[in-house]
Amino acid sequence: MEEVRVFPLTCAVQNYAWGKVGVDSEVAKLVVGGDPLAVIEAGKPYAELWMGAHPKGDAQIKDNRIAQTTLGQWIAHFPACLGSKVKDTFQGQLPFLFKVLSVNTALSIQAHPNRELAARLHAQFPEHYPDNNHKPEMAIALTRFQGLCGFRPVEEILGYLKSVPEFRALVGSEAAEELQCCMGDVVQTSQVLKKCFTRMMNCEKKVFVDQLNMLVKRVTEEGAAGKDTSSSNGDLLLRLHSQYPGDIGCFSIYFLNHMVLEPGQAMFLGANEPHAYLYGDCIECMACSDNTVRAGLTPKYIDVNTLCEMLSYSPAPASSKIFPCVQDASDPCVSLYDPPVPDFTVMRIQVPASVKQYTVAPVDSASILLVIEGDATATCAAALSDITLRRGTVLFVSANESVSLHITSQSGMTMFRACCLL
């Protein structure tokens, strides 16, 4: 029988504690959209939907004509589906993992290692660093999405060192003054910023818990008295402290940019970029790895020394962290999010209500297509039969296959597609 090369997937859900709960979660809504028989439990967090072939969440193939049960097994049998360049470059593996995240409480302050550091950490501590790959990642907001990303401009950090005495107490006056003195010298600023951040992260537990309690008490009292607490970043501080009381990560808000992405806006997190997701729903795409170095806002393994050593201490404004998308020259419906790494590219496909026939163009890479809004019937020679697309449908499309959509919804369609454009 002819081989089916385009087929729907049932994707793995991760119920991490930080996820949005029940049907408040975008992940849960997509799961039910894709499979109306799926049961969503009211009190359970639905944090991540994994669309890919990662061993910790390999997608199930939803086509009973295919002998293999998971995407990973199928790709191992038919590596040509990846496209010849992708297959050769990434040793017959799908190079990316595509996800939807629904974040209710903050994820840990973290960074991902580059390939060289990943290999070293994996060799030394395989129980904490499960593979030897780098993990650049990109988040694209589906709803208003908040996160921390990269070091703030030095002027902003100095402002907090002046207006938040509890923060200054952890960094130390000497390091704070050094930071003031090296303004304008890029190399020295980076070194002193590292010293300041490392000082804070290595503070004795009793010292930082006392300072944090004093700060929370002060901000709470000022707020109750109707005072403006923005000079202490009061709202965010109280929110993080309520989620992770007594955690050193609460002070990171004075070092890191607070990002608010509107739907469609993205941030790219390269190697060694400090970040934490705080709240909202996003599409995420990353190199296929699970390596994370953590240092706060988490009950998980914390590796402060590795984190402080590896970070990129390059202060820059929040606006510079927004990753621009570019309209595809050949298709006005497609916006490209093409990061400076070879492992993945994401396309946002927005088909207007006036268009009823649309072709998902072939690319020289396997791709995964997720429907966010809209309904259509998909026809494709490589599918051997029609496929119904609706909110939550996830489709695997082999390299160089096109998919024709007959759109039935009145309001058009929104889809995201992950692939690897070498």
Coordinates of C-alpha atoms in Angstrom, one line a residue:
M1 CA 0.0 0.0 0.0
E2 CA 1.1 3.5 -0.7
E3 CA 2.8 5.3 2.2
V4 CA 0.7 7.9 4.0
R5 CA 2.9 11.0 4.4
V6 CA 0.5 13.5 6.0
F7 CA -1.5 12.5 9.1
P8 CA -3.0 13.9 12.3
L9 CA -1.4 13.5 15.7
T10 CA -2.6 13.1 19.3
C11 CA -0.1 15.0 21.3
A12 CA 1.3 14.6 24.8
V13 CA 0.0 16.8 27.6
Q14 CA 2.3 17.8 30.5
N15 CA 0.4 18.5 33.7
Y16 CA 3.1 20.6 35.5
A17 CA 2.0 22.4 38.6
W18 CA 2.6 25.9 37.1
G19 CA 0.0 25.3 34.3
K20 CA -3.4 26.9 34.0
V21 CA -6.1 24.7 35.5
G22 CA -8.9 22.9 33.7
V23 CA -10.7 24.7 30.9
D24 CA -9.0 28.0 31.7
S25 CA -5.9 26.5 30.0
E26 CA -5.4 27.1 26.3
V27 CA -3.7 23.7 26.2
A28 CA -6.9 22.0 27.6
K29 CA -9.1 24.0 25.1
L30 CA -7.0 22.8 22.2
V31 CA -7.0 19.2 23.4
V32 CA -10.8 19.2 23.6
G33 CA -11.0 21.0 20.2
G34 CA -8.8 18.3 18.6
D35 CA -10.6 15.4 20.3
P36 CA -14.2 16.2 21.6
L37 CA -14.1 12.9 23.6
A38 CA -11.1 14.1 25.7
V39 CA -11.9 14.5 29.4
I40 CA -10.6 17.7 31.0
E41 CA -10.4 17.4 34.9
A42 CA -11.5 20.6 36.6
G43 CA -8.8 20.8 39.2
K44 CA -5.9 19.6 37.1
P45 CA -3.2 21.9 35.6
Y46 CA -2.7 21.6 31.8
A47 CA 0.6 23.2 31.3
E48 CA 2.2 22.1 28.0
L49 CA 1.1 20.4 24.8
W50 CA 4.1 18.7 23.1
M51 CA 3.9 18.4 19.4
G52 CA 6.9 16.4 18.2
A53 CA 8.9 13.2 18.7
H54 CA 10.7 13.9 22.0
P55 CA 11.1 10.6 24.0
K56 CA 9.4 12.3 27.0
G57 CA 6.3 13.1 25.0
D58 CA 6.3 11.4 21.6
A59 CA 3.1 12.2 19.6
Q60 CA 0.7 9.3 18.8
I61 CA -0.3 8.8 15.2
K62 CA -4.0 9.2 14.6
D63 CA -4.3 7.1 11.5
N64 CA -5.0 3.4 11.7
R65 CA -3.5 2.6 8.3
I66 CA -0.1 3.4 9.7
A67 CA 1.7 0.5 11.5
Q68 CA 3.9 2.7 13.8
T69 CA 2.1 4.1 16.8
T70 CA 4.3 7.2 17.5
L71 CA 5.8 9.9 15.4
G72 CA 9.3 9.1 16.6
Q73 CA 8.9 5.5 15.5
W74 CA 7.5 6.6 12.1
I75 CA 10.4 9.0 11.4
A76 CA 12.9 6.3 12.4
H77 CA 11.3 4.0 9.7
F78 CA 10.9 6.8 7.1
P79 CA 13.7 9.3 7.7
A80 CA 13.3 10.7 4.1
C81 CA 10.1 12.4 5.4
L82 CA 12.4 15.0 7.1
G83 CA 13.8 16.2 3.8
S84 CA 17.3 15.3 2.7
K85 CA 19.1 18.4 4.2
V86 CA 17.3 18.1 7.5
K87 CA 17.9 14.3 7.7
D88 CA 21.6 14.7 7.0
T89 CA 22.2 17.7 9.3
F90 CA 20.3 16.3 12.3
Q91 CA 21.2 12.6 12.0
G92 CA 17.7 11.4 11.0
Q93 CA 16.0 13.2 13.9
L94 CA 13.2 15.8 13.9
P95 CA 15.3 18.8 15.1
F96 CA 12.6 20.8 16.9
L97 CA 9.9 20.4 19.5
F98 CA 6.8 22.4 19.1
K99 CA 4.7 23.3 22.1
V100 CA 1.7 25.3 23.5
L101 CA 2.2 26.6 27.0
S102 CA -0.5 27.8 29.4
V103 CA 1.3 29.5 32.3
N104 CA -0.6 30.3 35.5
T105 CA 2.3 30.7 38.0
A106 CA 5.9 31.6 37.2
L107 CA 8.4 29.1 35.8
S108 CA 11.9 29.0 37.2
I109 CA 14.5 31.6 36.4
Q110 CA 16.6 29.7 33.9
A111 CA 18.9 29.6 31.0
H112 CA 19.8 27.0 28.4
P113 CA 23.3 26.0 27.7
N114 CA 25.1 26.2 24.3
R115 CA 26.1 22.9 22.7
E116 CA 29.6 22.9 24.2
L117 CA 28.3 23.5 27.8
A118 CA 25.4 21.1 27.3
A119 CA 27.9 18.3 26.3
R120 CA 30.0 19.0 29.4
L121 CA 27.0 19.2 31.9
H122 CA 25.5 16.0 30.4
A123 CA 28.8 14.2 30.9
Q124 CA 29.3 15.4 34.5
F125 CA 25.6 15.4 35.8
P126 CA 23.5 13.3 33.5
E127 CA 20.7 13.0 36.2
H128 CA 20.2 16.8 35.9
Y129 CA 21.1 17.4 32.3
P130 CA 19.5 14.6 30.2
D131 CA 21.1 15.2 26.8
N132 CA 24.0 16.9 25.1
N133 CA 22.1 19.4 22.9
H134 CA 21.6 23.1 23.0
K135 CA 18.1 24.4 23.6
P136 CA 17.4 27.8 21.9
E137 CA 13.7 28.6 22.1
M138 CA 11.2 31.0 20.9
A139 CA 7.9 32.0 22.5
I140 CA 5.1 33.6 20.4
A141 CA 2.2 35.0 22.5
L142 CA -1.3 33.6 21.9
T143 CA -2.8 35.8 24.7
R144 CA -1.1 38.7 26.5
F145 CA 2.1 37.0 27.7
Q146 CA 4.4 38.0 30.5
G147 CA 8.0 37.0 31.1
L148 CA 11.4 38.0 32.3
C149 CA 14.1 38.1 29.7
G150 CA 17.7 39.3 29.6
F151 CA 19.4 41.9 31.8
R152 CA 17.8 45.4 32.1
P153 CA 19.7 48.5 31.0
V154 CA 22.2 49.4 33.8
E155 CA 20.4 52.7 34.5
E156 CA 17.3 50.7 35.4
I157 CA 19.2 48.3 37.7
L158 CA 21.0 51.3 39.4
G159 CA 17.5 52.9 39.8
Y160 CA 16.4 49.8 41.8
L161 CA 19.6 49.7 43.8
K162 CA 18.8 53.3 44.9
S163 CA 15.0 52.8 45.5
V164 CA 15.0 49.3 46.9
P165 CA 17.4 49.2 50.0
E166 CA 16.6 45.5 50.6
F167 CA 17.9 44.7 47.1
R168 CA 21.0 46.8 47.6
A169 CA 21.7 45.0 50.9
L170 CA 22.0 41.7 49.0
V171 CA 24.2 43.0 46.2
G172 CA 26.3 45.0 48.6
S173 CA 27.2 48.7 48.4
E174 CA 30.7 48.1 47.0
A175 CA 29.4 46.1 44.0
A176 CA 26.6 48.7 43.5
E177 CA 29.0 51.6 43.4
E178 CA 31.3 49.7 41.0
L179 CA 28.3 49.3 38.7
Q180 CA 27.7 53.0 38.9
C181 CA 31.4 53.8 38.1
C182 CA 31.7 51.6 35.0
M183 CA 28.8 53.1 33.0
G184 CA 29.8 53.4 29.4
D185 CA 32.5 50.7 29.5
V186 CA 30.8 47.6 27.9
V187 CA 33.3 45.0 29.0
Q188 CA 33.7 46.2 32.5
T189 CA 29.9 46.7 32.9
S190 CA 29.4 43.0 31.9
Q191 CA 32.0 41.9 34.5
V192 CA 30.5 44.0 37.3
L193 CA 27.0 43.0 36.4
K194 CA 28.1 39.4 36.8
K195 CA 29.6 40.2 40.2
C196 CA 26.4 41.9 41.4
F197 CA 24.1 39.1 40.2
T198 CA 26.4 36.4 41.6
R199 CA 26.6 38.2 45.0
M200 CA 22.8 38.2 45.2
M201 CA 22.3 34.6 44.1
N202 CA 24.9 33.4 46.6
C203 CA 23.5 35.3 49.5
E204 CA 23.0 33.3 52.7
K205 CA 19.5 32.0 52.9
K206 CA 18.7 33.7 56.3
V207 CA 20.0 37.1 55.0
F208 CA 17.9 37.1 51.8
V209 CA 14.8 35.7 53.5
D210 CA 15.0 38.5 56.1
Q211 CA 15.5 41.2 53.4
L212 CA 12.7 39.7 51.3
N213 CA 10.3 39.7 54.2
M214 CA 11.2 43.3 55.0
L215 CA 10.6 44.3 51.4
V216 CA 7.3 42.5 51.1
K217 CA 6.1 44.1 54.3
R218 CA 7.2 47.5 53.2
V219 CA 5.6 47.2 49.7
T220 CA 2.4 45.8 51.2
E221 CA 2.1 48.6 53.7
E222 CA 2.8 51.3 51.1
G223 CA 0.2 49.8 48.8
A224 CA -2.4 49.7 51.6
A225 CA -1.7 53.4 52.3
G226 CA -2.4 54.1 48.6
K227 CA 1.2 54.9 47.7
D228 CA 2.7 54.1 44.3
T229 CA 5.0 51.1 44.7
S230 CA 6.2 51.0 41.1
S231 CA 9.7 52.2 42.1
S232 CA 10.0 48.8 43.9
N233 CA 8.2 46.9 41.1
G234 CA 5.7 46.2 43.8
D235 CA 2.9 44.4 42.0
L236 CA 5.2 41.9 40.3
L237 CA 7.1 41.4 43.6
L238 CA 4.0 40.6 45.6
R239 CA 2.7 38.2 42.9
L240 CA 6.0 36.2 42.7
H241 CA 6.3 36.2 46.5
S242 CA 2.8 34.8 46.9
Q243 CA 3.7 32.0 44.4
Y244 CA 7.3 31.3 45.7
P245 CA 7.5 32.7 49.3
G246 CA 11.1 33.1 50.5
D247 CA 12.6 32.4 47.1
I248 CA 15.7 34.4 46.0
G249 CA 14.2 34.5 42.5
C250 CA 11.8 37.2 43.7
F251 CA 14.7 39.7 43.6
S252 CA 15.6 38.8 40.0
I253 CA 12.9 41.3 38.8
Y254 CA 15.3 44.1 39.6
F255 CA 17.9 42.6 37.3
L256 CA 15.8 41.2 34.4
N257 CA 13.5 42.9 31.9
H258 CA 9.8 42.5 32.5
M259 CA 8.3 41.7 29.1
V260 CA 4.7 41.9 28.1
L261 CA 4.0 40.4 24.7
E262 CA 0.8 41.1 22.9
P263 CA -0.7 38.3 20.8
G264 CA 1.6 37.6 17.8
Q265 CA 4.7 39.2 19.4
A266 CA 7.6 36.9 20.1
M267 CA 10.8 36.6 22.1
F268 CA 13.8 34.5 21.1
L269 CA 15.9 33.0 23.9
G270 CA 19.3 32.1 22.7
A271 CA 21.9 30.2 24.7
N272 CA 22.8 31.7 28.1
E273 CA 19.9 34.2 28.1
P274 CA 18.3 34.4 31.6
H275 CA 14.6 34.2 31.4
A276 CA 11.4 33.1 33.2
Y277 CA 7.8 32.9 31.9
L278 CA 5.3 34.5 34.3
Y279 CA 1.8 34.3 32.9
G280 CA -0.2 33.7 29.8
D281 CA -0.5 31.4 26.8
C282 CA 2.1 31.0 24.1
I283 CA 3.3 28.9 21.2
E284 CA 6.8 27.7 21.8
C285 CA 9.4 26.1 19.5
M286 CA 12.8 24.9 20.5
A287 CA 15.7 22.6 19.6
C288 CA 14.8 19.1 20.7
S289 CA 16.4 19.1 24.2
D290 CA 15.4 19.2 27.8
N291 CA 18.5 21.0 29.2
T292 CA 17.7 23.7 31.7
V293 CA 20.0 25.4 34.3
R294 CA 17.8 26.8 37.1
A295 CA 18.4 29.3 39.9
G296 CA 15.1 30.4 41.6
L297 CA 11.3 30.4 41.5
T298 CA 11.4 26.7 41.5
P299 CA 11.3 23.6 43.8
K300 CA 13.5 21.8 41.3
Y301 CA 17.3 21.2 41.3
I302 CA 19.1 24.6 41.5
D303 CA 22.5 25.1 40.0
V304 CA 23.4 28.6 41.0
N305 CA 27.1 28.4 40.2
T306 CA 26.7 27.0 36.7
L307 CA 23.9 29.6 36.0
C308 CA 26.0 32.6 37.2
E309 CA 29.0 31.5 35.2
M310 CA 27.2 30.8 31.9
L311 CA 24.8 33.8 31.7
S312 CA 25.1 36.5 29.0
Y313 CA 25.6 39.7 31.0
S314 CA 24.5 42.0 28.2
P315 CA 22.2 44.8 29.5
A316 CA 19.6 45.9 26.9
P317 CA 16.1 47.4 27.0
A318 CA 13.0 45.2 27.0
S319 CA 12.0 46.5 23.5
S320 CA 15.2 45.0 22.0
K321 CA 14.1 41.5 23.2
I322 CA 11.0 41.4 21.1
F323 CA 11.8 39.2 18.1
P324 CA 10.3 40.6 14.8
C325 CA 8.3 38.5 12.4
V326 CA 8.6 39.1 8.7
Q327 CA 5.9 38.7 6.1
D328 CA 6.6 35.9 3.6
A329 CA 7.4 37.4 0.2
S330 CA 5.5 34.6 -1.6
D331 CA 2.4 34.4 0.6
P332 CA 0.6 37.3 2.2
C333 CA -1.1 35.0 4.7
V334 CA 2.3 33.8 6.2
S335 CA 4.4 35.6 8.9
L336 CA 7.8 34.1 9.4
Y337 CA 9.5 33.9 12.8
D338 CA 13.0 32.8 11.7
P339 CA 15.5 32.8 14.6
P340 CA 19.3 32.9 14.2
V341 CA 19.6 29.1 14.7
P342 CA 19.2 26.4 12.1
D343 CA 17.0 24.1 14.2
F344 CA 13.6 25.6 13.6
T345 CA 11.4 28.3 12.0
V346 CA 7.8 29.1 12.9
M347 CA 5.2 30.4 10.5
R348 CA 1.9 32.0 11.5
I349 CA -0.7 31.4 8.8
Q350 CA -3.7 33.7 9.0
V351 CA -6.2 33.1 6.2
P352 CA -8.8 35.9 5.9
A353 CA -12.5 35.2 6.0
S354 CA -12.9 36.1 2.3
V355 CA -10.5 33.2 1.2
K356 CA -12.1 29.7 1.1
Q357 CA -9.4 27.8 -0.8
Y358 CA -5.9 27.9 0.6
T359 CA -2.8 25.8 0.0
V360 CA -0.3 25.1 2.7
A361 CA 2.9 25.4 0.6
P362 CA 5.5 22.6 0.5
V363 CA 8.8 23.2 2.3
D364 CA 12.0 21.1 2.2
S365 CA 11.5 19.9 5.8
A366 CA 9.0 17.9 7.8
S367 CA 6.6 20.3 9.5
I368 CA 4.0 20.2 12.2
L369 CA 0.8 22.3 11.7
L370 CA -1.5 23.4 14.6
V371 CA -4.9 24.9 14.0
I372 CA -5.7 27.7 16.5
E373 CA -8.9 29.0 14.9
G374 CA -11.2 27.9 12.1
D375 CA -12.5 24.8 10.3
A376 CA -11.4 23.2 7.0
T377 CA -11.3 20.0 5.0
A378 CA -7.7 19.2 4.0
T379 CA -7.0 17.2 0.9
C380 CA -3.5 16.0 -0.1
A381 CA -2.3 13.2 -2.3
A382 CA 0.1 12.1 0.5
A383 CA -2.8 11.7 3.0
L384 CA -4.8 9.3 0.7
S385 CA -8.0 10.6 2.2
D386 CA -9.6 13.9 3.4
I387 CA -8.7 15.2 6.9
T388 CA -11.0 17.4 9.0
L389 CA -9.2 20.4 10.5
R390 CA -10.6 22.3 13.5
R391 CA -9.3 24.2 16.5
G392 CA -6.8 21.9 18.2
T393 CA -6.0 19.7 15.1
V394 CA -2.3 18.9 14.8
L395 CA -1.0 17.6 11.5
F396 CA 2.3 16.1 10.6
V397 CA 3.3 17.1 7.0
S398 CA 6.3 15.3 5.4
A399 CA 8.9 17.3 3.5
N400 CA 7.8 18.7 0.1
E401 CA 4.1 17.9 0.5
S402 CA 1.5 20.5 0.0
V403 CA -2.0 20.5 1.7
S404 CA -5.1 22.0 0.1
L405 CA -7.6 23.5 2.5
H406 CA -11.3 24.0 1.8
I407 CA -12.2 26.4 4.5
T408 CA -15.7 26.1 6.0
S409 CA -15.5 28.5 9.0
Q410 CA -17.0 32.0 8.5
S411 CA -14.1 33.9 10.1
G412 CA -11.0 32.5 8.3
M413 CA -8.3 30.4 9.9
T414 CA -5.3 30.9 12.2
M415 CA -2.6 28.2 12.2
F416 CA 1.0 27.9 13.3
R417 CA 3.5 25.7 11.5
A418 CA 7.0 24.6 12.8
C419 CA 9.6 23.5 10.3
C420 CA 13.4 23.6 9.7
L421 CA 14.5 25.9 6.8
L422 CA 18.1 25.1 6.2

